[in-house]
Amino acid sequence: MITNSTELSTYSQNYKTLSNLEQEHGSSFYLLDIDRLQMNYKKMETAFKSRYEKFIIGYSYKTNYIPYLCKELDKLGAYAEVVSKLEYDLALKIGVVPTKIIFNGPLKTKYDIETALNMGSILNIDSTYEMKYVKEHCLQNPDTSFKVGFRVNFDISTNGVSPLVEGFEKSRFGMCVENGSFQLVWKQLKELPNLKITGLHGHFSTANRSVSTFEKITQSLCDIVKEYKLTDLEYIDIGGGIFGEVPRSLISNTPTFDDYGEAVCKIMNKEFGDKKEKPYLILEPGISMVANTFQFVAKVVETKNIRNETFVLVDGSVHNIKPTMHKKNLPMRVIRSSVDDGSNRSDTYHIVGYTCLEKDYLACDVKSQMPLIGDFIIFENVGAYTLVFNPPFIKERPAVVAFYDGKTTIARKKESFKEFFNDKLYQF
Ligand SMILES: *Cc1c(COP(=O)(O)O)cnc(C)c1O
């Protein structure tokens, strides 16, 4: 479909356009903003690359692996950061070259490890059991040379306070540096003549995503490189977990890409500035790359009053926009079917969903002119951990429509009964 607007926000502001999309895709669907995605990518790349040239963005597939999105990121130059064979195979299917796939994650089979080693993908092993597979494979193929990286785990707390999400004291990922687990694996693998230890990986999910945490991660990784004399080092991978451009209504005063870039690259330059062969710096953004590139559009089906509370029922569910069910209202817009002065109507309302769960609130205590039946509500910032977590619960999955330069493309069709209850999978 060709339209006159080149910006998604202007485009989706028009009731008629949403109506047309509804004809094709049903009364709820996602919109993917490709211009926004490109902007995020460029901004992030510039923030780091302008300060440290050898910089790689490895997009975290698990955050949102709509193939159309992953392919767009591949075109922009991103590596694919995957944490399962499923994601690895997706990267291959959309045409990512194997050497641009970063294979992380706590669970890898012998087959996964062999594939990654043979294909020359960036493989970061997470635990000791993976070492066994690597070792076996190297010994069985003595004439081929392979590369491996380690996900390491070290204390990142400050004054005894852990910055990890949900108050976790210790991360469960990677190999512990302090207790010698990492050292044990390193010792065994460095003896293999056809294996090079080429990288270190440190990803931590922290609650406040602070710049100082990233300084700590970067510095600790550099210190391990020096302590263990990793002379074949090709990359330092500081993981993901930075803030993107977050709407003020959700959190204010978050660091910018430049703030992170400045802090991290300063350390990289200090550590490697005088080296002829500098290692790559890898960042694995998820949320920060895609959260603000998706919107969810849902039509108002009913408005009702129950003992003085007003409920606006939409063809959507909290699962579509915030599967973690956090309490904050997302930024949203009401696209009205008709001009209406809104007088004599409640101006505080809840937006509730189609499921039979009492807690299915898409937004609570919204204070604005109440929507009417037939209006559309657009929820913004729904790109991260929504479509991938979105259980096909009670209804089929909605469509995803990509918008770029005034044109729309179907990135995913609305799921049908046949696809939902696949004959090949289920016994009827
Ligand atoms: C989830 C994850 C990311 C992305 O994290 P965000 O907080 O979404 O940026 C990056 N790397 C690894 C290893 C992950 O597990």
GROMACS .gro file of C-alpha atoms and ligand atoms in nm:
model
  443
    1MET     CA    1   0.000   0.000   0.000
    2ILE     CA    2   0.137   0.345  -0.089
    3THR     CA    3   0.054   0.638   0.134
    4ASN     CA    4   0.133   1.008   0.146
    5SER     CA    5   0.308   1.012   0.480
    6THR     CA    6   0.666   0.912   0.518
    7GLU     CA    7   0.657   0.904   0.897
    8LEU     CA    8   0.476   0.631   1.081
    9SER     CA    9   0.350   0.864   1.353
   10THR     CA   10   0.179   1.086   1.094
   11TYR     CA   11   0.059   0.789   0.895
   12SER     CA   12  -0.102   0.612   1.186
   13GLN     CA   13  -0.262   0.937   1.306
   14ASN     CA   14  -0.517   0.904   1.027
   15TYR     CA   15  -0.835   0.711   1.106
   16LYS     CA   16  -0.895   0.616   0.744
   17THR     CA   17  -0.553   0.452   0.709
   18LEU     CA   18  -0.606   0.243   1.020
   19SER     CA   19  -0.948   0.150   0.890
   20ASN     CA   20  -0.793   0.030   0.567
   21LEU     CA   21  -0.538  -0.175   0.756
   22GLU     CA   22  -0.820  -0.322   0.962
   23GLN     CA   23  -0.993  -0.440   0.643
   24GLU     CA   24  -0.686  -0.640   0.558
   25HIS     CA   25  -0.555  -0.755   0.895
   26GLY     CA   26  -0.840  -0.748   1.141
   27SER     CA   27  -0.905  -0.506   1.423
   28SER     CA   28  -0.570  -0.539   1.599
   29PHE     CA   29  -0.221  -0.550   1.456
   30TYR     CA   30   0.136  -0.434   1.510
   31LEU     CA   31   0.311  -0.162   1.312
   32LEU     CA   32   0.686  -0.185   1.267
   33ASP     CA   33   0.868   0.142   1.206
   34ILE     CA   34   1.166   0.070   0.981
   35ASP     CA   35   1.277   0.434   0.967
   36ARG     CA   36   1.298   0.439   1.344
   37LEU     CA   37   1.494   0.115   1.343
   38GLN     CA   38   1.747   0.256   1.098
   39MET     CA   39   1.778   0.568   1.310
   40ASN     CA   40   1.839   0.365   1.627
   41TYR     CA   41   2.103   0.160   1.451
   42LYS     CA   42   2.287   0.458   1.308
   43LYS     CA   43   2.280   0.651   1.635
   44MET     CA   44   2.411   0.357   1.833
   45GLU     CA   45   2.676   0.278   1.576
   46THR     CA   46   2.796   0.638   1.562
   47ALA     CA   47   2.805   0.672   1.940
   48PHE     CA   48   3.058   0.390   1.966
   49LYS     CA   49   3.232   0.380   1.630
   50SER     CA   50   3.323   0.748   1.637
   51ARG     CA   51   3.516   0.673   1.956
   52TYR     CA   52   3.645   0.323   1.892
   53GLU     CA   53   3.660   0.218   1.530
   54LYS     CA   54   3.642  -0.159   1.564
   55PHE     CA   55   3.287  -0.183   1.683
   56ILE     CA   56   3.023  -0.447   1.617
   57ILE     CA   57   2.653  -0.446   1.695
   58GLY     CA   58   2.518  -0.797   1.760
   59TYR     CA   59   2.142  -0.773   1.769
   60SER     CA   60   1.987  -0.991   2.040
   61TYR     CA   61   1.739  -1.209   1.852
   62LYS     CA   62   1.543  -1.320   2.157
   63THR     CA   63   1.421  -0.964   2.214
   64ASN     CA   64   1.219  -0.980   1.894
   65TYR     CA   65   1.288  -1.229   1.618
   66ILE     CA   66   1.031  -1.129   1.362
   67PRO     CA   67   1.231  -1.239   1.053
   68TYR     CA   68   1.158  -0.919   0.863
   69LEU     CA   69   1.310  -0.716   1.146
   70CYS     CA   70   1.616  -0.941   1.175
   71LYS     CA   71   1.673  -0.919   0.803
   72GLU     CA   72   1.654  -0.540   0.811
   73LEU     CA   73   1.917  -0.536   1.086
   74ASP     CA   74   2.134  -0.771   0.882
   75LYS     CA   75   2.111  -0.526   0.592
   76LEU     CA   76   2.223  -0.248   0.824
   77GLY     CA   77   2.532  -0.450   0.912
   78ALA     CA   78   2.436  -0.601   1.246
   79TYR     CA   79   2.559  -0.939   1.358
   80ALA     CA   80   2.300  -1.185   1.486
   81GLU     CA   81   2.328  -1.265   1.858
   82VAL     CA   82   2.147  -1.594   1.914
   83VAL     CA   83   2.092  -1.812   2.220
   84SER     CA   84   1.942  -2.130   2.074
   85LYS     CA   85   1.957  -2.350   1.769
   86LEU     CA   86   1.615  -2.218   1.673
   87GLU     CA   87   1.752  -1.864   1.656
   88TYR     CA   88   2.073  -1.981   1.490
   89ASP     CA   89   1.875  -2.151   1.216
   90LEU     CA   90   1.661  -1.841   1.171
   91ALA     CA   91   1.972  -1.630   1.119
   92LEU     CA   92   2.092  -1.873   0.851
   93LYS     CA   93   1.749  -1.882   0.690
   94ILE     CA   94   1.733  -1.507   0.646
   95GLY     CA   95   2.081  -1.510   0.496
   96VAL     CA   96   2.311  -1.396   0.775
   97VAL     CA   97   2.661  -1.523   0.696
   98PRO     CA   98   2.767  -1.775   0.964
   99THR     CA   99   3.073  -1.571   1.061
  100LYS     CA  100   2.835  -1.289   1.161
  101ILE     CA  101   2.642  -1.505   1.406
  102ILE     CA  102   2.727  -1.487   1.776
  103PHE     CA  103   2.616  -1.803   1.953
  104ASN     CA  104   2.558  -1.744   2.326
  105GLY     CA  105   2.327  -1.897   2.582
  106PRO     CA  106   2.347  -2.147   2.866
  107LEU     CA  107   2.220  -2.448   2.674
  108LYS     CA  108   2.397  -2.578   2.366
  109THR     CA  109   2.405  -2.934   2.240
  110LYS     CA  110   2.712  -3.110   2.105
  111TYR     CA  111   2.565  -3.056   1.760
  112ASP     CA  112   2.522  -2.681   1.824
  113ILE     CA  113   2.882  -2.647   1.933
  114GLU     CA  114   3.015  -2.843   1.636
  115THR     CA  115   2.804  -2.644   1.393
  116ALA     CA  116   2.918  -2.311   1.535
  117LEU     CA  117   3.285  -2.421   1.533
  118ASN     CA  118   3.269  -2.559   1.178
  119MET     CA  119   3.084  -2.258   1.040
  120GLY     CA  120   3.324  -2.011   1.199
  121SER     CA  121   3.053  -1.842   1.402
  122ILE     CA  122   3.146  -1.654   1.717
  123LEU     CA  123   3.090  -1.911   1.991
  124ASN     CA  124   3.087  -1.806   2.354
  125ILE     CA  125   3.070  -2.102   2.587
  126ASP     CA  126   2.880  -2.055   2.910
  127SER     CA  127   2.968  -2.357   3.124
  128THR     CA  128   3.218  -2.635   3.173
  129TYR     CA  129   3.006  -2.900   2.999
  130GLU     CA  130   3.046  -2.712   2.671
  131MET     CA  131   3.423  -2.731   2.704
  132LYS     CA  132   3.399  -3.109   2.666
  133TYR     CA  133   3.230  -3.077   2.328
  134VAL     CA  134   3.479  -2.816   2.209
  135LYS     CA  135   3.770  -3.028   2.316
  136GLU     CA  136   3.638  -3.343   2.154
  137HIS     CA  137   3.573  -3.165   1.830
  138CYS     CA  138   3.921  -3.013   1.818
  139LEU     CA  139   4.084  -3.347   1.891
  140GLN     CA  140   3.877  -3.521   1.625
  141ASN     CA  141   3.969  -3.259   1.365
  142PRO     CA  142   4.336  -3.192   1.430
  143ASP     CA  143   4.399  -3.035   1.090
  144THR     CA  144   4.134  -2.767   1.121
  145SER     CA  145   4.173  -2.464   1.340
  146PHE     CA  146   3.887  -2.335   1.552
  147LYS     CA  147   3.802  -2.037   1.769
  148VAL     CA  148   3.617  -2.005   2.096
  149GLY     CA  149   3.516  -1.735   2.342
  150PHE     CA  150   3.414  -1.751   2.707
  151ARG     CA  151   3.124  -1.599   2.887
  152VAL     CA  152   3.270  -1.501   3.218
  153ASN     CA  153   3.102  -1.420   3.544
  154PHE     CA  154   3.247  -1.183   3.801
  155ASP     CA  155   3.114  -0.970   4.080
  156ILE     CA  156   2.977  -0.640   3.952
  157SER     CA  157   2.834  -0.512   4.279
  158THR     CA  158   2.930  -0.177   4.425
  159ASN     CA  159   2.983  -0.150   4.802
  160GLY     CA  160   2.821  -0.488   4.840
  161VAL     CA  161   2.507  -0.387   4.648
  162SER     CA  162   2.423  -0.594   4.341
  163PRO     CA  163   2.280  -0.401   4.046
  164LEU     CA  164   2.125  -0.715   3.897
  165VAL     CA  165   1.757  -0.723   3.803
  166GLU     CA  166   1.506  -0.823   4.069
  167GLY     CA  167   1.765  -0.807   4.341
  168PHE     CA  168   1.964  -1.113   4.238
  169GLU     CA  169   2.293  -1.121   4.425
  170LYS     CA  170   2.472  -1.336   4.168
  171SER     CA  171   2.421  -1.393   3.802
  172ARG     CA  172   2.385  -1.759   3.708
  173PHE     CA  173   2.548  -1.723   3.366
  174GLY     CA  174   2.901  -1.775   3.249
  175MET     CA  175   3.202  -1.918   3.424
  176CYS     CA  176   3.304  -1.778   3.758
  177VAL     CA  177   3.640  -1.604   3.754
  178GLU     CA  178   3.678  -1.570   4.131
  179ASN     CA  179   3.638  -1.939   4.220
  180GLY     CA  180   3.862  -2.076   3.947
  181SER     CA  181   3.596  -2.233   3.719
  182PHE     CA  182   3.697  -2.011   3.433
  183GLN     CA  183   4.064  -2.079   3.494
  184LEU     CA  184   4.007  -2.453   3.479
  185VAL     CA  185   3.839  -2.435   3.140
  186TRP     CA  186   4.092  -2.188   3.008
  187LYS     CA  187   4.379  -2.413   3.115
  188GLN     CA  188   4.240  -2.714   2.935
  189LEU     CA  189   4.144  -2.537   2.617
  190LYS     CA  190   4.463  -2.337   2.574
  191GLU     CA  191   4.653  -2.664   2.544
  192LEU     CA  192   4.475  -2.752   2.220
  193PRO     CA  193   4.705  -2.660   1.931
  194ASN     CA  194   4.420  -2.607   1.684
  195LEU     CA  195   4.203  -2.390   1.908
  196LYS     CA  196   4.237  -2.016   1.966
  197ILE     CA  197   4.074  -1.838   2.256
  198THR     CA  198   3.955  -1.529   2.076
  199GLY     CA  199   3.706  -1.356   2.298
  200LEU     CA  200   3.552  -1.275   2.631
  201HIS     CA  201   3.185  -1.211   2.688
  202GLY     CA  202   3.019  -1.048   2.988
  203HIS     CA  203   2.645  -0.983   2.980
  204PHE     CA  204   2.458  -0.879   3.294
  205SER     CA  205   2.092  -0.781   3.321
  206THR     CA  206   2.086  -0.491   3.559
  207ALA     CA  207   1.793  -0.294   3.690
  208ASN     CA  208   1.925   0.056   3.631
  209ARG     CA  209   2.137  -0.011   3.319
  210SER     CA  210   2.383   0.244   3.449
  211VAL     CA  211   2.689   0.368   3.264
  212SER     CA  212   2.907   0.278   3.560
  213THR     CA  213   2.804  -0.089   3.535
  214PHE     CA  214   2.922  -0.093   3.175
  215GLU     CA  215   3.249   0.065   3.278
  216LYS     CA  216   3.290  -0.207   3.534
  217ILE     CA  217   3.209  -0.485   3.286
  218THR     CA  218   3.446  -0.347   3.022
  219GLN     CA  219   3.730  -0.291   3.268
  220SER     CA  220   3.688  -0.636   3.424
  221LEU     CA  221   3.697  -0.805   3.084
  222CYS     CA  222   4.013  -0.612   2.993
  223ASP     CA  223   4.171  -0.711   3.323
  224ILE     CA  224   4.098  -1.080   3.257
  225VAL     CA  225   4.259  -1.048   2.913
  226LYS     CA  226   4.575  -0.920   3.079
  227GLU     CA  227   4.574  -1.164   3.367
  228TYR     CA  228   4.533  -1.467   3.143
  229LYS     CA  229   4.747  -1.326   2.861
  230LEU     CA  230   4.490  -1.390   2.592
  231THR     CA  231   4.720  -1.314   2.300
  232ASP     CA  232   4.476  -1.436   2.034
  233LEU     CA  233   4.209  -1.195   2.151
  234GLU     CA  234   3.980  -1.075   1.871
  235TYR     CA  235   3.686  -0.932   2.063
  236ILE     CA  236   3.559  -0.800   2.394
  237ASP     CA  237   3.185  -0.854   2.411
  238ILE     CA  238   3.015  -0.644   2.678
  239GLY     CA  239   2.668  -0.792   2.618
  240GLY     CA  240   2.346  -0.592   2.598
  241GLY     CA  241   2.129  -0.416   2.847
  242ILE     CA  242   2.175  -0.049   2.763
  243PHE     CA  243   1.885   0.193   2.759
  244GLY     CA  244   1.742   0.305   2.430
  245GLU     CA  245   1.537   0.618   2.382
  246VAL     CA  246   1.279   0.566   2.652
  247PRO     CA  247   0.963   0.776   2.664
  248ARG     CA  248   0.973   1.022   2.956
  249SER     CA  249   0.647   0.883   3.091
  250LEU     CA  250   0.816   0.549   3.158
  251ILE     CA  251   1.154   0.652   3.300
  252SER     CA  252   1.325   0.988   3.291
  253ASN     CA  253   1.689   1.084   3.258
  254THR     CA  254   1.826   0.765   3.112
  255PRO     CA  255   2.179   0.766   2.971
  256THR     CA  256   2.214   0.825   2.597
  257PHE     CA  257   2.399   0.604   2.349
  258ASP     CA  258   2.673   0.868   2.358
  259ASP     CA  259   2.703   0.838   2.736
  260TYR     CA  260   2.758   0.462   2.710
  261GLY     CA  261   2.987   0.499   2.407
  262GLU     CA  262   3.200   0.761   2.578
  263ALA     CA  263   3.252   0.557   2.895
  264VAL     CA  264   3.313   0.219   2.735
  265CYS     CA  265   3.533   0.338   2.448
  266LYS     CA  266   3.747   0.539   2.685
  267ILE     CA  267   3.845   0.214   2.857
  268MET     CA  268   3.894   0.031   2.527
  269ASN     CA  269   4.124   0.307   2.405
  270LYS     CA  270   4.315   0.316   2.731
  271GLU     CA  271   4.368  -0.061   2.719
  272PHE     CA  272   4.429  -0.115   2.352
  273GLY     CA  273   4.509   0.229   2.208
  274ASP     CA  274   4.877   0.151   2.163
  275LYS     CA  275   4.822  -0.198   2.020
  276LYS     CA  276   4.864  -0.259   1.649
  277GLU     CA  277   4.586  -0.515   1.639
  278LYS     CA  278   4.299  -0.388   1.849
  279PRO     CA  279   4.019  -0.627   1.942
  280TYR     CA  280   3.664  -0.561   1.832
  281LEU     CA  281   3.422  -0.422   2.084
  282ILE     CA  282   3.089  -0.603   2.061
  283LEU     CA  283   2.763  -0.469   2.200
  284GLU     CA  284   2.451  -0.685   2.203
  285PRO     CA  285   2.153  -0.453   2.216
  286GLY     CA  286   1.801  -0.589   2.239
  287ILE     CA  287   1.553  -0.354   2.404
  288SER     CA  288   1.746  -0.042   2.310
  289MET     CA  289   1.735  -0.130   1.942
  290VAL     CA  290   1.374  -0.234   1.899
  291ALA     CA  291   1.147  -0.125   2.186
  292ASN     CA  292   1.043   0.199   2.019
  293THR     CA  293   1.012   0.054   1.670
  294PHE     CA  294   0.681  -0.125   1.729
  295GLN     CA  295   0.329   0.002   1.796
  296PHE     CA  296   0.023  -0.203   1.871
  297VAL     CA  297  -0.309  -0.089   1.727
  298ALA     CA  298  -0.635  -0.217   1.878
  299LYS     CA  299  -0.990  -0.117   1.804
  300VAL     CA  300  -1.236  -0.017   2.075
  301VAL     CA  301  -1.517  -0.272   2.087
  302GLU     CA  302  -1.714  -0.158   2.390
  303THR     CA  303  -1.720   0.099   2.664
  304LYS     CA  304  -1.899   0.023   2.986
  305ASN     CA  305  -1.955   0.159   3.331
  306ILE     CA  306  -1.956  -0.058   3.639
  307ARG     CA  307  -2.043   0.120   3.961
  308ASN     CA  308  -1.875   0.438   3.847
  309GLU     CA  309  -1.567   0.288   3.691
  310THR     CA  310  -1.529   0.303   3.318
  311PHE     CA  311  -1.386   0.020   3.114
  312VAL     CA  312  -1.285   0.047   2.752
  313LEU     CA  313  -1.267  -0.296   2.590
  314VAL     CA  314  -1.029  -0.334   2.297
  315ASP     CA  315  -0.948  -0.617   2.059
  316GLY     CA  316  -0.613  -0.674   2.223
  317SER     CA  317  -0.467  -0.795   2.548
  318VAL     CA  318  -0.206  -0.691   2.799
  319HIS     CA  319  -0.012  -0.987   2.658
  320ASN     CA  320   0.020  -0.802   2.330
  321ILE     CA  321   0.187  -0.499   2.483
  322LYS     CA  322   0.348  -0.590   2.815
  323PRO     CA  323   0.365  -0.961   2.887
  324THR     CA  324   0.551  -0.885   3.210
  325MET     CA  325   0.234  -0.700   3.318
  326HIS     CA  326   0.424  -0.411   3.473
  327LYS     CA  327   0.201  -0.139   3.610
  328LYS     CA  328   0.313   0.161   3.409
  329ASN     CA  329   0.093   0.283   3.128
  330LEU     CA  330   0.268   0.288   2.793
  331PRO     CA  331   0.257   0.603   2.584
  332MET     CA  332  -0.058   0.586   2.375
  333ARG     CA  333  -0.277   0.774   2.135
  334VAL     CA  334  -0.647   0.752   2.059
  335ILE     CA  335  -0.735   0.783   1.692
  336ARG     CA  336  -1.096   0.890   1.683
  337SER     CA  337  -1.349   0.789   1.424
  338SER     CA  338  -1.527   1.123   1.444
  339VAL     CA  339  -1.475   1.465   1.584
  340ASP     CA  340  -1.650   1.478   1.915
  341ASP     CA  341  -1.645   1.725   2.201
  342GLY     CA  342  -1.640   1.449   2.462
  343SER     CA  343  -1.878   1.627   2.693
  344ASN     CA  344  -2.085   1.427   2.940
  345ARG     CA  345  -1.838   1.143   2.938
  346SER     CA  346  -1.604   1.004   3.196
  347ASP     CA  347  -1.250   1.125   3.161
  348THR     CA  348  -1.086   0.851   3.367
  349TYR     CA  349  -1.100   0.500   3.232
  350HIS     CA  350  -0.925   0.165   3.215
  351ILE     CA  351  -0.838  -0.013   2.892
  352VAL     CA  352  -0.907  -0.384   2.920
  353GLY     CA  353  -0.850  -0.681   2.693
  354TYR     CA  354  -1.029  -0.972   2.529
  355THR     CA  355  -0.901  -1.248   2.756
  356CYS     CA  356  -1.102  -1.384   3.047
  357LEU     CA  357  -0.840  -1.280   3.300
  358GLU     CA  358  -0.945  -1.016   3.552
  359LYS     CA  359  -0.595  -0.872   3.538
  360ASP     CA  360  -0.600  -0.810   3.164
  361TYR     CA  361  -0.555  -0.432   3.180
  362LEU     CA  362  -0.370  -0.268   2.891
  363ALA     CA  363  -0.378   0.061   3.082
  364CYS     CA  364  -0.514   0.180   3.416
  365ASP     CA  365  -0.665   0.512   3.523
  366VAL     CA  366  -0.608   0.683   3.194
  367LYS     CA  367  -0.701   1.048   3.218
  368SER     CA  368  -0.810   1.183   2.883
  369GLN     CA  369  -1.123   1.218   2.679
  370MET     CA  370  -1.275   0.873   2.673
  371PRO     CA  371  -1.259   0.680   2.346
  372LEU     CA  372  -1.576   0.564   2.174
  373ILE     CA  373  -1.666   0.235   2.012
  374GLY     CA  374  -1.492   0.218   1.675
  375ASP     CA  375  -1.193   0.434   1.774
  376PHE     CA  376  -0.843   0.291   1.756
  377ILE     CA  377  -0.593   0.300   2.042
  378ILE     CA  378  -0.224   0.292   1.956
  379PHE     CA  379   0.017   0.168   2.223
  380GLU     CA  380   0.375   0.268   2.161
  381ASN     CA  381   0.709   0.122   2.259
  382VAL     CA  382   0.601  -0.241   2.237
  383GLY     CA  383   0.891  -0.385   2.035
  384ALA     CA  384   1.089  -0.562   2.303
  385TYR     CA  385   0.998  -0.895   2.464
  386THR     CA  386   0.636  -0.867   2.349
  387LEU     CA  387   0.597  -1.052   2.021
  388VAL     CA  388   0.830  -1.327   2.137
  389PHE     CA  389   0.662  -1.370   2.475
  390ASN     CA  390   0.317  -1.315   2.337
  391PRO     CA  391   0.145  -1.642   2.402
  392PRO     CA  392  -0.112  -1.733   2.147
  393PHE     CA  393  -0.363  -1.725   2.432
  394ILE     CA  394  -0.734  -1.751   2.347
  395LYS     CA  395  -0.680  -1.583   2.008
  396GLU     CA  396  -0.451  -1.618   1.709
  397ARG     CA  397  -0.146  -1.394   1.685
  398PRO     CA  398  -0.212  -1.059   1.516
  399ALA     CA  399  -0.044  -0.936   1.198
  400VAL     CA  400   0.274  -0.728   1.184
  401VAL     CA  401   0.279  -0.456   0.921
  402ALA     CA  402   0.611  -0.293   0.842
  403PHE     CA  403   0.615   0.073   0.745
  404TYR     CA  404   0.901   0.226   0.553
  405ASP     CA  405   0.925   0.544   0.352
  406GLY     CA  406   0.552   0.577   0.309
  407LYS     CA  407   0.492   0.215   0.212
  408THR     CA  408   0.357  -0.076   0.408
  409THR     CA  409   0.462  -0.440   0.377
  410ILE     CA  410   0.323  -0.741   0.557
  411ALA     CA  411   0.599  -0.873   0.785
  412ARG     CA  412   0.371  -1.133   0.936
  413LYS     CA  413   0.016  -1.225   0.842
  414LYS     CA  414  -0.253  -1.265   1.102
  415GLU     CA  415  -0.245  -1.624   1.216
  416SER     CA  416  -0.533  -1.845   1.105
  417PHE     CA  417  -0.710  -2.131   1.281
  418LYS     CA  418  -0.525  -2.374   1.057
  419GLU     CA  419  -0.185  -2.237   1.151
  420PHE     CA  420  -0.271  -2.214   1.517
  421PHE     CA  421  -0.396  -2.572   1.537
  422ASN     CA  422  -0.152  -2.715   1.288
  423ASP     CA  423  -0.272  -3.055   1.157
  424LYS     CA  424   0.087  -3.170   1.141
  425LEU     CA  425   0.140  -3.112   1.510
  426TYR     CA  426  -0.188  -3.194   1.675
  427GLN     CA  427  -0.404  -3.500   1.683
  428PHE     CA  428  -0.770  -3.413   1.633
  429LIG     C1  429   1.901  -1.071   2.649
  429LIG     C2  430   2.040  -1.057   2.610
  429LIG     C3  431   2.083  -0.942   2.543
  429LIG     C4  432   1.995  -0.822   2.518
  429LIG     O1  433   1.960  -0.757   2.636
  429LIG     P1  434   1.876  -0.619   2.634
  429LIG     O2  435   1.857  -0.586   2.778
  429LIG     O3  436   1.747  -0.647   2.565
  429LIG     O4  437   1.958  -0.519   2.562
  429LIG     C5  438   2.214  -0.940   2.501
  429LIG     N1  439   2.300  -1.043   2.524
  429LIG     C6  440   2.261  -1.155   2.590
  429LIG     C7  441   2.359  -1.264   2.612
  429LIG     C8  442   2.130  -1.166   2.634
  429LIG     O5  443   2.092  -1.277   2.700
   0.00000   0.00000   0.00000
